[in-house]
Coordinates of C-alpha atoms in Angstrom, one line a residue:
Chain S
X1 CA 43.8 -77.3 50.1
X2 CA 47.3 -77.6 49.9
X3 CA 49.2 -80.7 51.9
X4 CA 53.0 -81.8 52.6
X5 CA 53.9 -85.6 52.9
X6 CA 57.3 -86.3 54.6
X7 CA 57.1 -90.4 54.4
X8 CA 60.2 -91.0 56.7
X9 CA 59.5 -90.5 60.8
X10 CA 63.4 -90.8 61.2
X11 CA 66.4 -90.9 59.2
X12 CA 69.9 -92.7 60.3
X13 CA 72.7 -91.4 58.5
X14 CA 76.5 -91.8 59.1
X15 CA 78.6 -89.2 59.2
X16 CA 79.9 -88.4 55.9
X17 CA 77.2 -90.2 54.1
X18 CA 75.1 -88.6 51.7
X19 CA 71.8 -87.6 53.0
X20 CA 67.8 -87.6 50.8
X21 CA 65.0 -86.7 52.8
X22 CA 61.6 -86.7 50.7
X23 CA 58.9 -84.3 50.5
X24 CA 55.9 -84.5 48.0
X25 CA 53.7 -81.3 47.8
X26 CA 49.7 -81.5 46.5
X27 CA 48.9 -78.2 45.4
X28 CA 46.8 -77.2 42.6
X29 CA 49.1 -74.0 41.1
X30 CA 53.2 -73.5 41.5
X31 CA 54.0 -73.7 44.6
X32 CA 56.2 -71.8 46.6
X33 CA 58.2 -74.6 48.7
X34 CA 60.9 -74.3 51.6
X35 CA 62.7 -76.4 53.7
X36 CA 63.4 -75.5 57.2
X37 CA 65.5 -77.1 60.1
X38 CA 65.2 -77.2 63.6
X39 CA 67.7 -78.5 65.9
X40 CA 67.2 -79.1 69.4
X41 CA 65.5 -76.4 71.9
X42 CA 65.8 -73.9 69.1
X43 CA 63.3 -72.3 66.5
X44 CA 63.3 -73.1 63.2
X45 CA 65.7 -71.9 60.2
X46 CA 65.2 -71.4 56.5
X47 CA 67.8 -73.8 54.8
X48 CA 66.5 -73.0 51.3
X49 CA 63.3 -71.7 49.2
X50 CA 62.3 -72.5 45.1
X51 CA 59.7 -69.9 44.0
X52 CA 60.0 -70.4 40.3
X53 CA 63.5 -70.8 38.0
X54 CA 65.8 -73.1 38.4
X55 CA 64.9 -76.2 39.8
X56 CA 67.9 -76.9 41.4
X57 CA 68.2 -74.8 44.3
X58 CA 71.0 -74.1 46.9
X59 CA 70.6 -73.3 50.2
X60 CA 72.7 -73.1 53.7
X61 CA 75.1 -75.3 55.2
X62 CA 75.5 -77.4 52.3
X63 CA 72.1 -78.2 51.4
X64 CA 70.8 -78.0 48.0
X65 CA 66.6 -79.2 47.3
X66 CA 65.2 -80.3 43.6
X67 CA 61.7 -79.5 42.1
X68 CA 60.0 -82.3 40.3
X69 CA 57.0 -80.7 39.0
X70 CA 55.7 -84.3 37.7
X71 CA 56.6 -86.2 40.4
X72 CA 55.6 -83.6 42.4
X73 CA 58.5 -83.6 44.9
X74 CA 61.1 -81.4 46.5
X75 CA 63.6 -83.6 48.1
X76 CA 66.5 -82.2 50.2
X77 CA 70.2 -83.5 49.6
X78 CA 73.6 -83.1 51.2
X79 CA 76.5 -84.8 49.8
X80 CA 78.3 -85.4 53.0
X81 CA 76.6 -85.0 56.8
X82 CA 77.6 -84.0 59.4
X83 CA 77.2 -84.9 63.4
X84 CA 75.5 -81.0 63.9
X85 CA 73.0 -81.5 61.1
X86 CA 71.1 -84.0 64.0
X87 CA 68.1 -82.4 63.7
X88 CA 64.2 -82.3 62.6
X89 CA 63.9 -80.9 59.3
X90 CA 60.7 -79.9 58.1
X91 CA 59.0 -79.3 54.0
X92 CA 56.7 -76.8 53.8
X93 CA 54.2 -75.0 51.2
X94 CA 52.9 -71.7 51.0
X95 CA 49.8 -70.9 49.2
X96 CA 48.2 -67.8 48.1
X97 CA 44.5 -66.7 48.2
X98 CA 44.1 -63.6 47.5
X99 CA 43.7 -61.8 50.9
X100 CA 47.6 -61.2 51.3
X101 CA 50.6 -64.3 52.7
X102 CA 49.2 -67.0 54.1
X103 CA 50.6 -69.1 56.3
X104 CA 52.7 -72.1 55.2
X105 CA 51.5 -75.6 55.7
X106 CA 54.1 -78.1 57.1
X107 CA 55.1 -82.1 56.7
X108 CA 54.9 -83.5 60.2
X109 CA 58.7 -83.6 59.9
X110 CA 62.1 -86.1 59.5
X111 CA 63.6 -86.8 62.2
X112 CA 67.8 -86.7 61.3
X113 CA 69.8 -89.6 63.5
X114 CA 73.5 -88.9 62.5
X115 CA 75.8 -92.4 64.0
X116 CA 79.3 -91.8 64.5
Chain P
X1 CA 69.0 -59.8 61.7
X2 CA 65.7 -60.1 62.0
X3 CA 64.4 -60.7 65.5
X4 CA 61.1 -62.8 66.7
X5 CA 60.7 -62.5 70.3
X6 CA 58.3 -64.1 72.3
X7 CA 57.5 -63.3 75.7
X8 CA 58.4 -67.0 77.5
X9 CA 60.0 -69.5 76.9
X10 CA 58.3 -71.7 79.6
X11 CA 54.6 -71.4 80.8
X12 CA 52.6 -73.2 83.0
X13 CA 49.1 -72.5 83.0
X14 CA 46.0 -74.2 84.9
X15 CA 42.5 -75.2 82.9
X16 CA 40.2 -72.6 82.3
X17 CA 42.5 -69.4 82.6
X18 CA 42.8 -67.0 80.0
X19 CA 46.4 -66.7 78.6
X20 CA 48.4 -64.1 76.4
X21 CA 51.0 -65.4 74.1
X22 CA 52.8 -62.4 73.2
X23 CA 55.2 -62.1 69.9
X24 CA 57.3 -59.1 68.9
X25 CA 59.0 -58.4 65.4
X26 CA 61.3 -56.3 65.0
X27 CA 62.0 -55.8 60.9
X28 CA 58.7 -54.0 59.8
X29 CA 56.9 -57.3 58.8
X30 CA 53.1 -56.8 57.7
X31 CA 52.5 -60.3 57.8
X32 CA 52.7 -62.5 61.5
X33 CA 51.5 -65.7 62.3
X34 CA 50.9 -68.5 65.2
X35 CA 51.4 -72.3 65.1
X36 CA 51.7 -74.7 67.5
X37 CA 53.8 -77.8 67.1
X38 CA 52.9 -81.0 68.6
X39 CA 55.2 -84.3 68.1
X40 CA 54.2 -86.3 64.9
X41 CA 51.7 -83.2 63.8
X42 CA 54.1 -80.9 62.8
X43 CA 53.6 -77.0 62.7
X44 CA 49.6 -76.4 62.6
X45 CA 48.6 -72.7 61.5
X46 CA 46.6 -71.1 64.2
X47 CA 46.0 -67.8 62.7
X48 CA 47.3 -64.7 60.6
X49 CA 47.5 -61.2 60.3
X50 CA 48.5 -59.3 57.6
X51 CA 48.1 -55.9 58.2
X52 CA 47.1 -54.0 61.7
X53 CA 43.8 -54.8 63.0
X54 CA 43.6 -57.8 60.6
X55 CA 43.7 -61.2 60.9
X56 CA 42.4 -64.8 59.4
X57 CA 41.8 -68.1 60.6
X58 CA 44.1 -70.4 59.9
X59 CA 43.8 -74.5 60.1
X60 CA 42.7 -75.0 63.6
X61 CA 41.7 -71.8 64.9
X62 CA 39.1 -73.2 67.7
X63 CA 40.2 -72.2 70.9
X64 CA 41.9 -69.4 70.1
X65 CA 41.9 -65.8 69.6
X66 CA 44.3 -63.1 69.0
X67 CA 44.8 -59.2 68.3
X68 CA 47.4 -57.5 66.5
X69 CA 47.0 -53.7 67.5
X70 CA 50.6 -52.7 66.6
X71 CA 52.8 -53.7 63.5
X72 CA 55.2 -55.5 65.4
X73 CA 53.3 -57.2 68.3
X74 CA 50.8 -60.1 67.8
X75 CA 49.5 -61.6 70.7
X76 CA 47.6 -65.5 70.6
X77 CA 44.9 -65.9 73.2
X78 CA 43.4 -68.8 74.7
X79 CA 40.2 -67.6 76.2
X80 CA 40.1 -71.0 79.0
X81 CA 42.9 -72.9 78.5
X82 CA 42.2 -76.8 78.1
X83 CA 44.6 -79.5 78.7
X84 CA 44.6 -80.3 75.1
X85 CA 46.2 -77.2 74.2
X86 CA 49.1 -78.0 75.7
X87 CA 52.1 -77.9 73.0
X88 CA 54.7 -75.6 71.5
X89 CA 53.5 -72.6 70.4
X90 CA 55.6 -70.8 68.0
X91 CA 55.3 -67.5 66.1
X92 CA 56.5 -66.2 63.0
X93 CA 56.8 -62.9 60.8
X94 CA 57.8 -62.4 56.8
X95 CA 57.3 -59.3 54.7
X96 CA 55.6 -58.8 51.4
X97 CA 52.5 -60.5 50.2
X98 CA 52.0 -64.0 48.0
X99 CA 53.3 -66.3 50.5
X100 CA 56.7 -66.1 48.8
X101 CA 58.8 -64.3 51.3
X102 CA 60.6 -66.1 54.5
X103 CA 59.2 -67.0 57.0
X104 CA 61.4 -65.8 60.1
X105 CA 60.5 -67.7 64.0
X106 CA 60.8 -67.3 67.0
X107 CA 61.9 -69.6 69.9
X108 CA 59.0 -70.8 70.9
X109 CA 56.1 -70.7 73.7
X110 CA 56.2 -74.3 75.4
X111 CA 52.8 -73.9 77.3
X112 CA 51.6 -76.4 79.9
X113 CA 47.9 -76.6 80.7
X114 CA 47.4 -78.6 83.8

């Protein structure tokens, strides 16, 4: 079965620092990956997907994520933060088995501090 | 936009009642699902439907039940709600099949089971 690893509980950033949180994926095949937000009292946002392509992918608000097929990783970046990114973000892989979409299986989440 | 709507935001529930968790879509999706989240667990798969009258078990179905009569609505059930199911309970929608296609949420069920 498929698994997400976040390794960092919480993150302190400042604002206008650069920002890495880490994701490793176990998955047998490709997988399909995402990276979603979710900021306080709200549900949870896409920020960006990689499916296959370009390992590089960009995604909203200024987030961009990179697939390392041997390190197997998918690491979100932003080059300069911001006091509204405060926020949990979550890693996340989908699967397929056959029977139609499964259901994605999440990291237990980062926890984004952003000090004035 | 697509919309998920669930029916409260809020619940409070006391052991051993049955309770409905009910989820709207409003963009055609075949495919909905139920988590829960709990703090340092994440988002846990419940179950999953991906067509009418279909559905699978998903990581930690025990507990739970659910029926998906209509495209758009897809209702979680807890037959006698325990303390322990007390969490977040959040559903989701996305079209097309594969797992590749976005996941879209809603805001969230935060049930109490005292």
């Amino acid at each position: 079965a498929q698994s997400v690893t976040q390794p960092d509980i919480h993150i302190t950033v400042s604002e206008g620092a650069s920002l890495e949180l880490r994701c490793n994926y176990s998955y047998g095949a490709t997988p399909y990956l995402f990276w979603y937000v979710q900021s306080p009292g709200q549900g949870l946002q896409l920020l960006l997907k990689y499916f296959s392509g370009d390992t590089l992918v960009q995604g909203i608000k200024g987030f961009e994520a990179e697939f390392k097929r041997s390190q197997s990783s998918f690491n979100l970046r932003k080059p300069s933060v911001h006091w509204s990114d405060a926020a949990e973000y979550f890693c996340a892989v989908a699967a397929y088995s056959g029977g139609g979409a499964d259901g994605l299986t999440f990291g237990k989440g980062t926890h984004l501090i952003i000090q004035p | 936009d697509v919309k998920v709507t669930q029916s409260s935001r809020y619940l409070v529930k006391r052991t051993g009642e049955k309770v409905f968790l009910e989820c709207v879509q409003d963009m055609d999706h075949e495919n909905m699902f139920w988590y829960r989240q709990d703090p340092g667990l994440g988002l846990r798969l419940i179950y999953f439907s991906y067509d009418v009258k279909m559905k699978e078990k998903g990581d930690i179905p025990e507990g739970y039940s659910v029926s998906r009569e209509k495209k758009e609505r897809f209702s979680l059930i807890l037959e006698s709600a325990s303390t322990n199911q007390t969490s977040m309970y959040l559903c989701a929608s996305s079209s097309g099949s594969r797992g590749r296609y976005e996941q879209y949420f809603g805001p969230g069920t935060r049930l109490t089971v005292t």
